[in-house]
mmCIF file of C-alpha atoms in Angstrom:
data_model
loop_
_atom_site.group_PDB
_atom_site.id
_atom_site.type_symbol
_atom_site.label_atom_id
_atom_site.label_comp_id
_atom_site.label_asym_id
_atom_site.label_seq_id
_atom_site.Cartn_x
_atom_site.Cartn_y
_atom_site.Cartn_z
ATOM 1 C CA UNK A 1022 -0.990 9.714 11.285
ATOM 2 C CA UNK A 1023 -1.702 10.207 7.955
ATOM 3 C CA UNK A 1024 -4.459 8.900 6.274
ATOM 4 C CA UNK A 1025 -2.105 6.478 4.366
ATOM 5 C CA UNK A 1026 -0.560 4.992 7.621
ATOM 6 C CA UNK A 1027 -3.802 4.468 8.948
ATOM 7 C CA UNK A 1028 -5.197 3.024 6.007
ATOM 8 C CA UNK A 1029 -1.931 0.241 6.337
ATOM 9 C CA UNK A 1030 -2.520 -0.304 9.705
ATOM 10 C CA UNK A 1031 -6.108 -0.500 9.667
ATOM 11 C CA UNK A 1032 -5.753 -3.517 6.679
ATOM 12 C CA UNK A 1033 -2.365 -5.128 8.168
ATOM 13 C CA UNK A 1034 -4.584 -6.224 11.109
ATOM 14 C CA UNK A 1035 -7.837 -6.759 9.327
ATOM 15 C CA UNK A 1036 -7.164 -8.434 6.398
ATOM 16 C CA UNK A 1037 -3.678 -10.872 7.980
ATOM 17 C CA UNK A 1038 -4.866 -11.667 11.666
ATOM 18 C CA UNK A 1039 -8.529 -10.811 11.552
ATOM 19 C CA UNK A 1040 -8.602 -7.849 14.010
ATOM 20 C CA UNK A 1041 -11.339 -5.753 13.403
ATOM 21 C CA UNK A 1042 -10.832 -3.474 15.662
ATOM 22 C CA UNK A 1043 -8.543 -0.606 13.910
ATOM 23 C CA UNK A 1044 -10.311 -0.749 10.533
ATOM 24 C CA UNK A 1045 -14.513 -0.711 12.414
ATOM 25 C CA UNK A 1046 -12.443 2.097 14.168
ATOM 26 C CA UNK A 1047 -11.238 4.002 10.559
ATOM 27 C CA UNK A 1048 -14.483 3.326 8.554
ATOM 28 C CA UNK A 1049 -17.705 5.971 9.441
ATOM 29 C CA UNK A 1050 -20.501 4.666 10.329
ATOM 30 C CA UNK A 1051 -22.476 5.863 6.704
ATOM 31 C CA UNK A 1052 -19.292 4.049 4.873
ATOM 32 C CA UNK A 1053 -20.035 2.649 1.231
ATOM 33 C CA UNK A 1054 -17.683 0.680 -0.506
ATOM 34 C CA UNK A 1055 -18.148 0.376 -4.212
ATOM 35 C CA UNK A 1056 -17.296 -2.345 -6.532
ATOM 36 C CA UNK A 1057 -18.749 -3.806 -9.639
ATOM 37 C CA UNK A 1058 -21.080 -5.840 -8.255
ATOM 38 C CA UNK A 1059 -22.710 -3.048 -6.738
ATOM 39 C CA UNK A 1060 -22.525 -1.054 -3.303
ATOM 40 C CA UNK A 1061 -22.135 -2.204 0.689
ATOM 41 C CA UNK A 1062 -22.627 -0.028 3.624
ATOM 42 C CA UNK A 1063 -20.301 -0.862 6.396
ATOM 43 C CA UNK A 1064 -22.156 -3.842 7.911
ATOM 44 C CA UNK A 1065 -21.761 -5.650 5.060
ATOM 45 C CA UNK A 1066 -17.995 -5.081 4.215
ATOM 46 C CA UNK A 1067 -16.437 -6.035 7.402
ATOM 47 C CA UNK A 1068 -19.282 -8.940 7.016
ATOM 48 C CA UNK A 1069 -17.495 -10.780 3.750
ATOM 49 C CA UNK A 1070 -14.270 -9.574 5.371
ATOM 50 C CA UNK A 1071 -15.014 -12.085 8.195
ATOM 51 C CA UNK A 1072 -16.420 -14.603 5.433
ATOM 52 C CA UNK A 1073 -13.255 -13.929 3.399
ATOM 53 C CA UNK A 1074 -11.058 -14.524 6.444
ATOM 54 C CA UNK A 1075 -13.068 -17.878 7.664
ATOM 55 C CA UNK A 1076 -12.136 -19.195 3.585
ATOM 56 C CA UNK A 1077 -8.546 -18.629 3.609
ATOM 57 C CA UNK A 1078 -7.426 -17.963 7.261
ATOM 58 C CA UNK A 1079 -3.926 -17.967 6.337
ATOM 59 C CA UNK A 1080 -5.058 -14.928 4.113
ATOM 60 C CA UNK A 1081 -2.169 -12.078 3.866
ATOM 61 C CA UNK A 1082 -2.754 -9.129 1.893
ATOM 62 C CA UNK A 1083 0.536 -7.143 1.104
ATOM 63 C CA UNK A 1084 -0.108 -3.495 -0.177
ATOM 64 C CA UNK A 1085 2.493 -2.508 -2.920
ATOM 65 C CA UNK A 1086 1.725 0.625 -4.202
ATOM 66 C CA UNK A 1087 0.130 3.665 -1.521
ATOM 67 C CA UNK A 1088 -0.390 7.361 -2.706
ATOM 68 C CA UNK A 1089 -1.928 10.046 -0.896
ATOM 69 C CA UNK A 1090 -4.117 13.363 -2.020
ATOM 70 C CA UNK A 1091 -5.468 15.401 0.242
ATOM 71 C CA UNK A 1092 -8.699 13.193 1.734
ATOM 72 C CA UNK A 1093 -7.890 10.585 -1.020
ATOM 73 C CA UNK A 1094 -6.115 7.555 -0.910
ATOM 74 C CA UNK A 1095 -5.057 5.052 -3.399
ATOM 75 C CA UNK A 1096 -4.015 1.548 -2.470
ATOM 76 C CA UNK A 1097 -2.426 -1.140 -5.415
ATOM 77 C CA UNK A 1098 -2.894 -4.239 -3.227
ATOM 78 C CA UNK A 1099 -2.398 -7.891 -3.509
ATOM 79 C CA UNK A 1100 -3.968 -11.185 -1.240
ATOM 80 C CA UNK A 1101 -2.978 -14.189 -1.220
ATOM 81 C CA UNK A 1102 -3.773 -17.717 0.956
ATOM 82 C CA UNK A 1103 -5.192 -21.041 0.641
ATOM 83 C CA UNK A 1104 -8.563 -21.809 0.334
ATOM 84 C CA UNK A 1105 -9.552 -23.612 4.051
ATOM 85 C CA UNK A 1106 -13.110 -22.619 5.090
ATOM 86 C CA UNK A 1107 -16.257 -21.815 2.954
ATOM 87 C CA UNK A 1108 -16.255 -20.011 -0.049
ATOM 88 C CA UNK A 1109 -19.087 -18.780 -2.260
ATOM 89 C CA UNK A 1110 -21.252 -22.782 -1.814
ATOM 90 C CA UNK A 1111 -17.584 -23.878 -3.719
ATOM 91 C CA UNK A 1112 -16.336 -27.264 -1.574
ATOM 92 C CA UNK A 1113 -13.328 -26.546 -0.124
ATOM 93 C CA UNK A 1114 -10.096 -26.462 -2.423
ATOM 94 C CA UNK A 1115 -7.338 -26.040 -1.223
ATOM 95 C CA UNK A 1116 -5.766 -24.450 -3.078
ATOM 96 C CA UNK A 1117 -3.668 -21.285 -3.157
ATOM 97 C CA UNK A 1118 -4.969 -18.314 -4.321
ATOM 98 C CA UNK A 1119 -4.110 -14.865 -4.832
ATOM 99 C CA UNK A 1120 -5.420 -11.756 -6.625
ATOM 100 C CA UNK A 1121 -4.786 -8.818 -6.641
ATOM 101 C CA UNK A 1122 -6.898 -4.896 -7.112
ATOM 102 C CA UNK A 1123 -6.853 -1.481 -6.151
ATOM 103 C CA UNK A 1124 -8.927 0.695 -3.476
ATOM 104 C CA UNK A 1125 -9.235 3.892 -3.661
ATOM 105 C CA UNK A 1126 -10.768 5.864 -0.410
ATOM 106 C CA UNK A 1127 -12.214 9.664 0.488
ATOM 107 C CA UNK A 1128 -10.976 10.153 3.175
ATOM 108 C CA UNK A 1129 -13.539 13.122 5.548
ATOM 109 C CA UNK A 1130 -13.683 13.269 9.491
ATOM 110 C CA UNK A 1131 -10.406 11.625 9.747
ATOM 111 C CA UNK A 1132 -12.149 8.659 8.633
ATOM 112 C CA UNK A 1133 -12.502 6.221 5.678
ATOM 113 C CA UNK A 1134 -16.255 7.742 4.351
ATOM 114 C CA UNK A 1135 -16.392 5.905 0.898
ATOM 115 C CA UNK A 1136 -14.074 3.605 -1.378
ATOM 116 C CA UNK A 1137 -14.035 2.453 -4.798
ATOM 117 C CA UNK A 1138 -12.341 -0.973 -5.354
ATOM 118 C CA UNK A 1139 -11.777 -2.672 -8.590
ATOM 119 C CA UNK A 1140 -10.255 -6.024 -7.836
ATOM 120 C CA UNK A 1141 -9.287 -9.768 -9.722
ATOM 121 C CA UNK A 1142 -11.955 -11.671 -8.746
ATOM 122 C CA UNK A 1143 -11.736 -14.311 -12.078
ATOM 123 C CA UNK A 1144 -7.943 -15.347 -11.319
ATOM 124 C CA UNK A 1145 -9.297 -16.004 -7.536
ATOM 125 C CA UNK A 1146 -12.159 -18.570 -9.002
ATOM 126 C CA UNK A 1147 -9.782 -19.730 -11.270
ATOM 127 C CA UNK A 1148 -7.347 -20.574 -8.655
ATOM 128 C CA UNK A 1149 -9.642 -22.361 -7.282
ATOM 129 C CA UNK A 1150 -10.813 -23.564 -10.490
ATOM 130 C CA UNK A 1151 -13.783 -22.593 -11.633
ATOM 131 C CA UNK A 1152 -15.240 -21.298 -14.046
ATOM 132 C CA UNK A 1153 -16.771 -18.092 -13.734
ATOM 133 C CA UNK A 1154 -18.985 -17.668 -16.971
ATOM 134 C CA UNK A 1155 -20.401 -14.434 -15.754
ATOM 135 C CA UNK A 1156 -16.902 -12.513 -15.300
ATOM 136 C CA UNK A 1157 -15.739 -13.178 -19.025
#
């Protein structure tokens, strides 16, 4: 399988089904995930993904666009779900959310070593009826 096929398969099972097996195999032991809120290691990222699945158990992430250039894979994605569990100390709202973003994954040795992620967290909080003044 190509890098992008591996990403799509692992993402589908992890984000949509809550099965982290493929994603755990895809992420290198020294994996790093960079976003505007900081850098997360492999353990921190997988824990955040599991917490997101608890908060939004019907979460579905759709790959909108996908490109591969050597060891880099670019993914434009959109996620939708219903807020039914704990999330950032917010009470459950039962509201539908939609958010989108882009991820750039760098492969080495057949695994994702590093990712750079940018997504619309403001959209997510607005969908939940929360204004996050620090986002604007």
